[in-house]
Coordinates of C-alpha atoms in Angstrom, one line a residue:
Chain A
X25 CA 124.3 121.4 116.1
X26 CA 125.6 117.8 116.5
X27 CA 124.2 115.3 119.0
X28 CA 126.3 112.3 119.9
X29 CA 123.8 109.7 121.0
X30 CA 126.3 107.0 121.3
X31 CA 125.6 104.5 118.5
X32 CA 124.4 107.3 116.2
X33 CA 125.4 110.9 115.6
X34 CA 122.7 113.4 114.5
X35 CA 123.2 116.8 112.8
X36 CA 120.3 119.1 113.6
X37 CA 120.1 122.3 111.5
X38 CA 117.8 125.2 112.0
X39 CA 117.2 125.1 115.8
X40 CA 116.5 128.3 117.7
X41 CA 118.8 129.2 120.6
X42 CA 116.1 128.3 123.0
X43 CA 115.7 124.9 121.5
X44 CA 119.5 124.4 121.5
X45 CA 119.5 125.0 125.2
X46 CA 116.7 122.5 125.8
X47 CA 118.4 119.9 123.7
X48 CA 121.7 120.4 125.5
X49 CA 119.9 119.8 128.8
X50 CA 118.5 116.5 127.5
X51 CA 121.9 115.4 126.0
X52 CA 124.4 116.6 128.6
X53 CA 128.1 116.5 127.5
X54 CA 127.0 115.2 124.1
X55 CA 126.2 118.2 122.0
X56 CA 128.7 120.0 119.7
X57 CA 128.2 123.2 117.7
X58 CA 129.3 121.3 114.6
X59 CA 131.1 118.2 113.5
X60 CA 132.4 116.7 110.3
X61 CA 130.4 113.5 110.4
X62 CA 126.8 112.6 111.2
X63 CA 124.9 109.4 110.6
X64 CA 121.7 111.2 110.1
X65 CA 120.8 114.8 109.3
X66 CA 117.6 116.6 110.4
X67 CA 116.7 120.0 108.9
X68 CA 114.2 122.1 110.8
X69 CA 112.7 124.8 108.5
X70 CA 109.8 127.1 108.3
X71 CA 107.1 125.2 106.3
X72 CA 106.3 128.1 103.9
X73 CA 106.9 131.8 103.2
X74 CA 103.6 133.1 104.6
X75 CA 103.8 130.8 107.6
X76 CA 106.8 132.8 108.7
X77 CA 104.4 135.5 109.8
X78 CA 101.0 133.9 110.1
X79 CA 100.5 131.0 112.5
X80 CA 104.1 129.9 112.1
X81 CA 104.7 126.2 111.4
X82 CA 107.9 124.2 111.5
X83 CA 108.6 121.4 109.1
X84 CA 111.1 118.6 109.6
X85 CA 113.1 117.4 106.6
X86 CA 115.1 114.2 106.9
X87 CA 117.5 113.7 104.1
X88 CA 115.0 114.5 101.3
X89 CA 111.9 113.2 103.1
X90 CA 109.2 114.8 105.2
X91 CA 107.7 112.0 107.2
X92 CA 105.7 114.1 109.6
X93 CA 103.1 116.9 109.3
X94 CA 104.5 120.3 110.2
X95 CA 103.9 121.5 113.8
X96 CA 103.6 124.7 115.8
X97 CA 107.1 125.7 116.9
X98 CA 106.3 125.2 120.6
X99 CA 105.7 121.5 119.9
X100 CA 109.1 120.9 118.2
X101 CA 110.9 119.0 120.9
X102 CA 108.8 115.8 120.7
X103 CA 108.9 115.9 116.9
X104 CA 112.7 116.1 117.0
X105 CA 112.8 113.0 119.2
X106 CA 110.4 111.2 116.9
X107 CA 112.5 112.3 113.9
X108 CA 115.6 110.9 115.6
X109 CA 113.7 107.6 116.1
X110 CA 112.5 107.7 112.5
X111 CA 116.0 107.9 111.1
X112 CA 117.0 104.7 112.8
X113 CA 113.8 102.9 111.9
X114 CA 114.0 104.0 108.2
X115 CA 117.7 103.6 107.6
X116 CA 119.3 101.2 110.1
X117 CA 119.1 97.6 108.7
X118 CA 122.5 96.3 109.9
X119 CA 120.9 95.5 113.2
X120 CA 117.5 94.0 114.2
X121 CA 115.0 96.5 115.6
X122 CA 111.9 96.0 117.7
X123 CA 109.6 98.5 119.2
X124 CA 110.6 97.9 122.8
X125 CA 112.0 99.3 126.0
X126 CA 115.3 97.8 127.2
X127 CA 116.8 97.9 130.7
X128 CA 119.9 96.1 132.1
X129 CA 121.0 95.0 135.5
X130 CA 123.5 92.4 136.5
X131 CA 124.7 92.1 132.9
X132 CA 121.3 90.9 131.7
X133 CA 119.0 92.8 129.4
X134 CA 115.2 92.8 129.8
X135 CA 113.0 93.7 126.8
X136 CA 109.6 95.3 127.0
X137 CA 108.2 95.0 123.5
X138 CA 105.0 97.0 123.1
X139 CA 103.2 99.6 121.0
X140 CA 102.9 103.2 122.0
X141 CA 100.5 103.7 124.9
X142 CA 101.3 100.5 126.7
X143 CA 103.2 102.1 129.6
X144 CA 106.6 100.7 128.5
X145 CA 108.2 104.2 128.4
X146 CA 106.9 105.0 131.9
X147 CA 108.2 101.7 133.3
X148 CA 111.5 102.1 131.5
X149 CA 111.9 105.6 132.8
X150 CA 111.1 104.5 136.3
X151 CA 113.6 101.6 136.2
X152 CA 116.2 103.9 134.6
X153 CA 115.8 106.3 137.5
X154 CA 115.9 103.4 140.1
X155 CA 119.2 101.5 139.6
X156 CA 118.7 100.0 136.1
X157 CA 120.8 100.9 133.1
X158 CA 118.3 102.3 130.5
X159 CA 119.4 101.2 127.1
X160 CA 116.3 102.6 125.3
X161 CA 112.6 103.3 126.1
X162 CA 111.6 103.0 122.5
X163 CA 113.7 100.6 120.5
X164 CA 115.5 97.3 121.1
X165 CA 118.7 97.5 118.9
X166 CA 119.9 93.9 118.5
X167 CA 123.3 92.9 117.0
X168 CA 122.7 90.3 114.2
X169 CA 124.2 87.0 115.1
X170 CA 125.2 87.6 118.7
X171 CA 121.7 88.9 119.9
X172 CA 123.5 91.5 122.2
X173 CA 121.5 94.6 123.0
X174 CA 123.0 98.0 122.2
X175 CA 122.4 101.2 124.2
X176 CA 121.7 104.7 122.9
X177 CA 122.1 107.9 124.8
X178 CA 118.6 109.3 124.4
X179 CA 116.1 110.8 126.8
X180 CA 112.8 108.9 127.4
X181 CA 109.4 110.2 126.2
X182 CA 106.5 110.4 128.7
X183 CA 102.9 111.0 127.8
X184 CA 100.1 112.8 129.8
X185 CA 99.6 111.5 133.3
X186 CA 102.9 109.6 133.2
X187 CA 104.7 113.0 133.4
X188 CA 103.3 113.8 136.8
X189 CA 103.7 110.2 138.1
X190 CA 107.5 110.3 137.3
X191 CA 107.8 113.8 138.6
X192 CA 106.3 112.8 141.9
X193 CA 108.3 109.6 142.2
X194 CA 111.6 111.2 141.2
X195 CA 111.5 114.9 142.0
X196 CA 115.2 115.4 141.1
X197 CA 115.0 113.9 137.6
X198 CA 115.9 116.1 134.6
X199 CA 112.5 116.6 132.8
X200 CA 112.0 118.8 129.8
X201 CA 109.3 121.4 129.3
X202 CA 106.0 119.7 128.4
X203 CA 104.8 120.1 124.8
X204 CA 101.0 120.3 125.1
X205 CA 98.4 118.9 122.8
X206 CA 100.6 117.1 120.3
X207 CA 98.9 114.3 118.3
X208 CA 100.0 111.9 121.0
X209 CA 98.9 114.2 123.8
X210 CA 101.2 116.1 126.3
X211 CA 104.8 115.0 126.0
X212 CA 107.8 115.5 128.2
X213 CA 111.3 114.0 128.0
X214 CA 113.4 112.6 130.9
X215 CA 117.1 112.2 131.2
X216 CA 117.6 109.1 133.3
X217 CA 121.4 108.8 133.3
X218 CA 124.6 110.8 133.0
X219 CA 126.9 110.6 130.0
X220 CA 129.6 109.1 132.2
X221 CA 127.2 106.3 133.3
X222 CA 126.2 105.7 129.7
X223 CA 129.8 105.4 128.6
X224 CA 130.1 102.4 130.9
X225 CA 127.2 100.5 129.3
X226 CA 128.3 97.4 127.4
X227 CA 126.4 95.5 124.7
X228 CA 124.5 93.0 126.8
X229 CA 122.8 89.6 126.2
X230 CA 119.1 89.4 126.8
X231 CA 117.6 87.2 129.5
X232 CA 113.9 88.0 129.5
X233 CA 111.2 89.5 127.3
X234 CA 108.4 90.9 129.3
X235 CA 105.0 92.0 128.0
X236 CA 103.8 94.6 130.5
X237 CA 100.2 95.6 131.1
X238 CA 99.4 98.4 133.5
X239 CA 96.1 97.9 135.3
X240 CA 95.1 100.5 138.0
X241 CA 92.8 97.9 139.5
X242 CA 95.2 95.1 139.8
X243 CA 95.4 94.0 143.4
X244 CA 98.9 92.5 143.1
X245 CA 101.5 91.7 140.6
X246 CA 100.4 89.0 138.2
X247 CA 103.0 87.1 136.3
X248 CA 102.4 84.4 133.7
X249 CA 105.3 82.7 132.0
X250 CA 104.6 82.3 128.2
X251 CA 106.0 79.5 126.0
X252 CA 108.5 80.4 123.4
X253 CA 106.2 80.1 120.4
X254 CA 103.7 82.6 121.9
X255 CA 106.6 84.9 123.0
X256 CA 108.1 84.9 119.5
X257 CA 104.8 85.7 117.7
X258 CA 104.1 88.6 120.2
X259 CA 107.6 89.9 119.5
X260 CA 107.0 89.9 115.8
X261 CA 104.0 92.1 116.3
X262 CA 106.5 94.8 117.4
X263 CA 109.2 94.3 114.7
X264 CA 110.6 97.3 112.7
X265 CA 112.8 95.8 110.1
X266 CA 112.5 92.0 110.5
X267 CA 111.1 91.6 107.0
X268 CA 113.9 93.9 105.5
X269 CA 116.8 92.2 107.3
X270 CA 115.4 88.9 106.2
X271 CA 117.2 85.6 106.9
X272 CA 119.7 87.1 109.3
X273 CA 116.8 88.5 111.3
X274 CA 115.1 85.1 111.4
X275 CA 118.3 83.4 112.6
X276 CA 119.0 86.1 115.2
X277 CA 115.4 86.1 116.5
X278 CA 115.4 82.3 116.8
X279 CA 118.7 82.5 118.8
X280 CA 117.2 85.2 121.0
X281 CA 114.0 83.3 121.6
X282 CA 116.1 80.2 122.8
X283 CA 118.1 82.4 125.2
X284 CA 115.3 84.2 127.0
X285 CA 112.2 83.5 129.1
X286 CA 109.0 85.2 128.3
X287 CA 106.6 86.7 130.8
X288 CA 103.2 88.4 130.7
X289 CA 103.0 90.9 133.6
X290 CA 100.0 92.8 135.0
X291 CA 101.0 95.5 137.5
X292 CA 99.7 98.5 139.4
X293 CA 102.9 99.5 141.1
X294 CA 106.1 99.9 139.1
X295 CA 108.1 99.0 142.2
X296 CA 106.6 95.5 142.2
X297 CA 107.9 95.0 138.6
X298 CA 111.3 96.3 139.7
X299 CA 111.4 93.8 142.6
X300 CA 110.3 90.9 140.3
X301 CA 112.9 91.7 137.6
X302 CA 115.7 92.3 140.1
X303 CA 115.0 88.9 141.7
X304 CA 115.0 87.5 138.2
X305 CA 118.3 88.9 137.0
X306 CA 120.0 88.1 140.4
X307 CA 118.9 84.5 140.1
X308 CA 116.6 84.4 143.1
X309 CA 113.7 81.9 142.9
X310 CA 110.6 83.5 141.5
X311 CA 107.5 82.9 143.6
Chain B
X161 CA 129.5 120.6 100.2
X162 CA 130.4 118.7 97.1
X163 CA 130.2 119.8 93.5
X164 CA 128.0 118.2 91.0
X165 CA 130.7 116.6 88.9
X166 CA 132.0 114.7 91.9
X167 CA 128.5 113.5 92.6
X168 CA 128.0 112.4 89.0
X169 CA 131.3 110.6 88.9
X170 CA 130.3 108.6 92.0
X171 CA 126.9 107.4 90.7
X172 CA 128.0 106.8 87.1
X173 CA 130.1 103.6 87.1
X174 CA 131.1 104.3 83.4
X175 CA 132.7 107.6 84.5
X176 CA 136.5 107.6 83.9
X177 CA 136.9 108.8 87.5
X178 CA 134.5 106.3 89.1
X179 CA 137.1 105.1 91.6
X180 CA 136.5 105.7 95.2
X181 CA 137.7 109.2 95.8
X182 CA 140.3 109.9 98.4
X183 CA 138.3 112.5 100.4
X184 CA 138.2 113.7 104.0
X185 CA 135.3 112.6 106.3
X186 CA 133.6 116.0 106.0
X187 CA 133.3 115.4 102.2
X188 CA 132.0 111.9 102.8
X189 CA 129.4 113.3 105.1
X190 CA 128.2 115.5 102.2
X191 CA 128.3 112.5 99.8
X192 CA 126.1 110.5 102.2
X193 CA 123.6 113.4 102.4
X194 CA 123.4 113.7 98.6
X195 CA 123.2 110.0 97.9
X196 CA 120.4 109.5 100.4
X197 CA 118.4 112.5 99.1
X198 CA 118.6 111.3 95.6
X199 CA 117.8 107.7 96.5
X200 CA 121.0 106.5 95.0
X201 CA 122.7 105.3 98.2
X202 CA 121.9 101.6 97.6
X203 CA 122.9 101.8 93.9
X204 CA 126.2 103.4 95.0
X205 CA 126.7 100.7 97.6
X206 CA 126.4 97.9 95.1
X207 CA 128.8 99.7 92.8
X208 CA 131.5 99.9 95.4
X209 CA 130.7 96.6 97.2
X210 CA 133.9 94.9 96.1
X211 CA 136.0 97.8 97.4
X212 CA 134.1 98.6 100.5
X213 CA 137.3 98.4 102.5
X214 CA 138.4 101.6 100.8
X215 CA 135.3 103.5 102.2
X216 CA 135.8 105.3 105.5
X217 CA 134.5 103.2 108.4
X218 CA 131.6 105.4 109.6
X219 CA 130.0 105.2 106.1
X220 CA 130.2 101.4 105.8
X221 CA 127.2 100.4 108.0
X222 CA 125.0 102.9 106.0
X223 CA 126.1 101.3 102.7
X224 CA 125.4 97.8 104.2
X225 CA 122.0 98.9 105.4
X226 CA 121.1 100.4 102.1
X227 CA 122.0 97.1 100.3
X228 CA 119.9 95.1 102.8
X229 CA 117.0 97.4 102.1
X230 CA 117.4 97.1 98.3
X231 CA 117.6 93.3 98.6
X232 CA 114.4 93.3 100.6
X233 CA 112.7 95.3 97.9
X234 CA 114.0 92.9 95.2
X235 CA 112.5 90.0 97.1
X236 CA 109.2 91.8 97.3
X237 CA 109.2 92.8 93.6
X238 CA 109.9 89.2 92.5
X239 CA 107.2 87.9 94.7
X240 CA 104.7 90.6 93.4
X241 CA 105.7 90.0 89.7
X242 CA 105.0 86.3 90.2
X243 CA 101.6 87.0 91.7
X244 CA 100.6 89.5 89.0
X245 CA 101.8 87.2 86.2
X246 CA 99.8 84.3 87.6
X247 CA 96.7 86.4 88.1
X248 CA 96.7 87.9 84.6
X249 CA 97.4 84.6 83.0
X250 CA 94.1 83.3 84.5
X251 CA 92.2 85.8 82.4
X252 CA 94.6 85.5 79.4
X253 CA 95.7 89.1 79.5
X254 CA 99.2 89.5 78.2
X255 CA 101.5 91.9 80.0
X256 CA 104.9 93.5 79.9
X257 CA 106.6 94.6 83.1
X258 CA 108.0 98.2 82.9
X259 CA 110.6 100.4 84.5
X260 CA 112.2 99.3 87.8
X261 CA 110.4 96.0 87.9
X262 CA 111.6 95.2 84.3
X263 CA 115.2 96.1 85.2
X264 CA 115.0 93.7 88.2
X265 CA 113.4 90.9 86.3
X266 CA 115.8 91.3 83.3
X267 CA 118.7 91.8 85.6
X268 CA 120.0 94.8 83.7
X269 CA 123.3 96.4 85.0
X270 CA 121.4 99.3 86.7
X271 CA 119.0 96.9 88.6
X272 CA 121.1 96.2 91.7
X273 CA 120.2 98.6 94.5
X274 CA 117.7 100.6 92.4
X275 CA 114.8 101.8 94.5
X276 CA 111.3 102.3 93.3
X277 CA 107.9 102.4 94.9
X278 CA 105.4 101.0 92.3
X279 CA 105.2 98.0 90.0
X280 CA 104.3 99.2 86.4
X281 CA 102.9 97.0 83.8
X282 CA 101.8 97.5 80.2
X283 CA 98.6 95.7 79.0
X284 CA 96.4 95.9 75.9
X285 CA 93.8 98.6 76.2
X286 CA 90.9 96.3 75.3
X287 CA 91.9 94.1 78.3
X288 CA 91.8 96.8 80.9
X289 CA 88.1 96.5 82.0
X290 CA 88.6 92.7 82.5
X291 CA 91.8 93.2 84.4
X292 CA 90.3 95.8 86.6
X293 CA 87.3 93.7 87.4
X294 CA 89.4 90.6 88.1
X295 CA 92.0 92.4 90.3
X296 CA 89.2 94.1 92.4
X297 CA 87.8 90.6 93.2
X298 CA 91.2 89.0 93.9
X299 CA 93.0 90.8 96.6
X300 CA 93.6 94.3 95.1
X301 CA 91.9 97.6 95.8
X302 CA 91.9 101.1 94.3
X303 CA 92.3 104.1 96.6
X304 CA 89.2 106.2 96.5
X305 CA 89.9 109.2 94.3
X306 CA 88.1 112.6 94.2
X307 CA 86.1 113.2 91.1
X308 CA 88.8 115.3 89.5
X309 CA 91.5 112.7 89.9
X310 CA 89.1 110.0 88.7
X311 CA 88.4 112.0 85.6
X312 CA 92.1 112.7 85.2
X313 CA 92.9 109.0 85.1
X314 CA 89.9 107.8 83.1
X315 CA 89.8 110.5 80.4
X316 CA 93.2 112.0 80.1
X317 CA 95.7 109.5 81.3
X318 CA 97.0 106.3 79.9
X319 CA 96.6 104.2 83.0
X320 CA 94.1 102.9 85.5
X321 CA 94.1 104.5 89.0
X322 CA 96.8 102.8 91.1
X323 CA 96.0 99.4 92.7
X324 CA 97.2 98.3 96.1
X325 CA 97.5 94.7 97.1
X326 CA 95.7 94.3 100.5
X327 CA 98.0 91.6 101.9
X328 CA 101.4 92.9 100.8
X329 CA 100.8 96.6 100.3
X330 CA 102.3 96.4 96.8
X331 CA 101.3 99.3 94.5
X332 CA 100.5 98.4 90.9
X333 CA 100.2 100.9 88.0
X334 CA 98.5 99.5 84.9
X335 CA 99.3 101.3 81.6
X336 CA 98.1 100.7 78.0
X337 CA 100.7 102.9 76.5
X338 CA 103.8 104.9 77.7
X339 CA 102.3 108.4 77.3
X340 CA 98.8 109.8 77.7
X341 CA 97.0 109.7 74.3
X342 CA 96.0 113.3 74.7
X343 CA 99.7 114.3 74.6
X344 CA 99.6 113.8 70.8
X345 CA 102.5 111.3 71.0
X346 CA 101.7 108.0 69.3
X347 CA 103.9 105.3 70.8
X348 CA 104.4 102.5 68.3
X349 CA 102.8 99.9 70.6
X350 CA 102.8 97.2 67.9
X351 CA 106.6 97.5 67.6
X352 CA 107.0 97.6 71.4
X353 CA 104.9 94.4 71.9
X354 CA 106.5 92.5 69.0
X355 CA 110.0 93.3 70.3
X356 CA 109.3 92.3 73.9
X357 CA 111.9 90.1 75.6
X358 CA 111.1 87.0 77.7
X359 CA 113.4 86.6 80.7
X360 CA 114.8 83.3 82.0
X361 CA 112.0 83.1 84.5
X362 CA 109.4 83.7 81.7
X363 CA 108.6 87.4 82.4
X364 CA 108.0 89.7 79.5
X365 CA 110.0 93.0 79.6
X366 CA 110.5 95.6 76.8
X367 CA 113.6 95.3 74.6
X368 CA 116.5 97.4 75.7
X369 CA 115.6 100.0 73.0
X370 CA 112.1 100.4 74.4
X371 CA 113.4 100.5 78.0
X372 CA 115.6 103.4 76.9
X373 CA 112.7 105.1 75.2
X374 CA 110.4 104.7 78.2
X375 CA 112.9 105.9 80.7
X376 CA 113.7 108.9 78.5
X377 CA 110.0 109.8 78.1
X378 CA 109.7 109.5 81.9
X379 CA 112.7 111.9 82.3
X380 CA 111.9 114.4 79.6
X381 CA 108.1 114.6 79.6
X382 CA 107.5 114.6 83.4
X383 CA 106.8 117.5 85.7
X384 CA 109.0 116.5 88.6
X385 CA 112.6 115.6 87.8
X386 CA 114.3 115.9 91.2
X387 CA 115.0 112.2 91.0
X388 CA 115.9 112.7 87.4
X389 CA 119.6 111.9 87.8
X390 CA 118.6 108.3 88.7
X391 CA 116.7 108.1 85.3
X392 CA 119.7 109.5 83.5
X393 CA 122.0 106.9 85.1
X394 CA 119.5 104.1 84.2
X395 CA 119.5 105.3 80.6
X396 CA 123.2 105.4 80.4
X397 CA 123.5 101.8 81.7
X398 CA 120.8 100.6 79.2
X399 CA 122.5 102.4 76.2
X400 CA 125.8 100.7 77.0
X401 CA 124.1 97.3 77.1
X402 CA 122.1 98.2 73.9
X403 CA 125.2 99.1 72.0
X404 CA 126.7 95.6 72.5
X405 CA 124.5 94.5 69.6
X406 CA 123.1 97.7 68.1
X407 CA 124.1 101.2 67.0
X408 CA 123.1 104.8 67.5
X409 CA 121.1 104.9 64.3
X410 CA 118.8 102.0 65.3
X411 CA 118.2 103.6 68.7
X412 CA 117.3 106.9 67.0
X413 CA 115.0 104.9 64.8
X414 CA 113.1 103.5 67.8
X415 CA 112.6 107.1 69.1
X416 CA 111.5 108.2 65.6
X417 CA 108.9 105.5 65.2
X418 CA 107.1 107.0 68.2
X419 CA 107.6 110.6 67.2
X420 CA 110.2 111.3 69.8
X421 CA 113.1 112.6 67.6
X422 CA 113.3 115.8 69.6
X423 CA 113.5 113.8 72.8
X424 CA 116.3 111.8 71.3
X425 CA 118.3 115.0 70.6
X426 CA 117.5 116.5 74.0
X427 CA 118.5 113.3 75.7
X428 CA 121.8 113.1 73.8
X429 CA 122.7 116.6 74.7
X430 CA 121.9 116.0 78.4
X431 CA 124.0 112.8 78.4
X432 CA 126.8 114.5 76.7
X433 CA 126.9 117.4 79.1
X434 CA 126.5 115.5 82.4
X435 CA 128.0 112.0 81.8
X436 CA 130.1 112.5 78.6
X437 CA 129.9 108.8 77.7
X438 CA 132.2 107.2 75.1
X439 CA 129.4 106.6 72.6
X440 CA 129.0 110.4 72.3
X441 CA 132.7 111.0 71.8
X442 CA 135.2 111.1 69.0
X443 CA 133.7 110.1 65.7
X444 CA 130.4 109.2 67.3
X445 CA 127.5 109.1 64.9
X446 CA 125.7 111.7 66.9
X447 CA 127.4 114.8 68.2
X448 CA 124.9 116.8 70.2
X449 CA 125.3 120.4 71.2
X450 CA 123.8 121.9 74.3
X451 CA 120.6 123.8 73.9
X452 CA 118.6 126.0 76.3
X453 CA 116.4 123.0 77.2
X454 CA 119.3 120.7 77.8
X455 CA 120.9 123.3 80.0
X456 CA 117.7 123.6 82.1
X457 CA 117.5 119.9 82.5
X458 CA 121.1 119.6 83.5
X459 CA 120.3 121.9 86.4
X460 CA 116.9 120.7 87.4
X461 CA 117.6 117.0 87.7
X462 CA 119.8 117.2 90.7
X463 CA 118.2 116.8 94.1
X464 CA 117.4 119.9 96.1
X465 CA 120.0 119.3 98.8
X466 CA 122.1 121.7 100.7
X467 CA 125.2 119.5 100.5
X468 CA 125.0 120.0 96.7
X469 CA 124.6 123.7 96.7
X470 CA 120.9 124.0 97.7
X471 CA 118.0 125.3 95.7
X472 CA 119.8 127.4 93.1
X473 CA 117.9 125.5 90.4
X474 CA 114.4 126.8 91.2
X475 CA 114.0 128.6 87.8
X476 CA 115.1 125.5 85.8
X477 CA 112.8 123.3 88.0
X478 CA 109.8 125.6 87.3
X479 CA 110.7 125.6 83.6
X480 CA 110.9 121.8 83.5
X481 CA 107.6 121.5 85.4
X482 CA 105.7 123.7 82.9
X483 CA 107.4 122.0 79.9
X484 CA 106.5 118.5 81.2
X485 CA 102.8 119.5 81.5
X486 CA 102.7 121.3 78.2
X487 CA 104.3 118.4 76.3
X488 CA 101.8 115.9 77.8
X489 CA 98.6 117.8 77.4
X490 CA 96.9 119.9 74.7
X491 CA 97.0 123.5 75.9
X492 CA 93.2 123.6 76.6
X493 CA 93.4 120.7 79.0
X494 CA 96.7 121.9 80.4
X495 CA 95.1 125.2 81.5
X496 CA 92.1 123.4 82.9
X497 CA 94.5 121.1 84.8
X498 CA 96.7 123.9 86.0
X499 CA 93.7 125.9 87.1
X500 CA 92.7 123.0 89.4
X501 CA 96.1 121.8 90.4
X502 CA 97.6 125.3 90.3
X503 CA 95.4 126.5 93.1
X504 CA 96.6 123.6 95.2
X505 CA 100.2 124.4 94.3
X506 CA 99.8 128.1 95.2
X507 CA 98.1 127.2 98.5
X508 CA 101.0 124.8 99.2
X509 CA 103.6 127.4 98.5
X510 CA 101.8 129.8 100.9
X511 CA 100.6 127.6 103.7
X512 CA 103.1 124.6 103.4
X513 CA 103.0 121.2 101.8
X514 CA 100.7 119.7 104.3
X515 CA 97.6 121.9 103.9
X516 CA 95.8 119.1 102.1
X517 CA 96.8 116.2 104.3

């Protein structure tokens, strides 16, 4: 089948009917039985002859490479999402990529650069379900030169306790089945927007880069503004292709650093972060 | 799906039909799949760079990305070559850069966009212990090997176990000849060293003739040839450059000095069948005819890619795999090696590639 994720079109071969249904639910109005063009192709196959019958395993082949270990068929959905991320990280060098969530409000983009496990996906999902445009929970895709952020039509990925937290806060959200005991724990995917909403998203200039830290014991929201040199070096810790893109990446990052403010935020309630960021993008004074 | 001759005409810039084909988007989709699987996307991108406006719009960003990636690799390779040259000069160990690194440093016509993962160098055998000791104390490490692999490298092979540079992640393979001594082939190292070429930036690389010999050996005496088309395209580029100042007889003589006359004939037959270059046409000094072996190679060296007709070549691949091993090892050692590696291969076939990960 073909998934139109906005910026990128993926051809996924070898999905069972059940998985096709699950994928269609996560990519509403964006799946086609076939299509003449795809940017990336992912082939899902049985990993070996014997494995067809004994302890079946599924392998993922991406254009001649197998970047992941094979998995049990019931854990395929997260692997498919990771494979779709891998395609971009491995092959896309005409834009600058950071490991980062991106949300937009009032024509301003906020970046949450962070490694896996920092809570950026949970926070991005929450904001996406609460009035923000979710551009990505995983990757900041930045146009070289202009520094505008690009959106992709992808579901978010939640881990472990984040799944029940989001389910509780947004009982009506479209959440996939949970794949249990993957190498990253339990994983579920959330659709935060409709295709029609996504189609209205425009490439957007960044206004802040926020390093988020979840602390269950934090009494109140703690915000520290960082200077640009610290902000830039923290961002570089989360780069995907900065060293590959080279000089254009440097020029673009310098421009971005000069356009944004950097914050370190420690939070317990995601609604506090929402309030702070909404004040910020609407130009209200920050206290 | 695309056929193999279209694919070959895309990646061989000397092909008479090397222009950008007027194809529908569906065919271009297949072309992208095949180029990516064979790691030839960036080479292709540089070939058509001047005419990129003739390429359908959806394909262009992928060609641009592939060129950016290859440029980054070139920066990394030049940086690594400089470091290695500096380090080995401190212990007075002469070296010659080989394969992909040599193409980049010598700026041969196949170099732009060519992807490779390791830096290969040739050194004198008697310098190897000094080099190993020096590198291990100066930023390089060796991945721990199991006893079998350790023995394979030390006793049977012609290289040290691969080094990795801690800071940059560069992989370095250090050879003292081009083929394992146990293969029975005696590469004329004296001739190779005496004909080395010094590039403008003072790096030593093999002469074009020895670049061709080395790439041919790599193609014809190796087990895995699924990236073999890239080697064949390299060889074709290098032969065209070689013939600017030399002829077929002198190339054949280079192969003969190292006991590779058969490889020369096999190579000529494969080149003739797949690329049909000018130098093997009308009145050429060599007029190869296809053999069983050349036919097997002509099938096996395409990538196993559905857009190219899938895995119809499994017999020829198995044949090439066995031949590659048998040519490199005396039969006794081959069967020992296969007994060990073979059980792993069988296990992988049954349980999947990742059982040993």
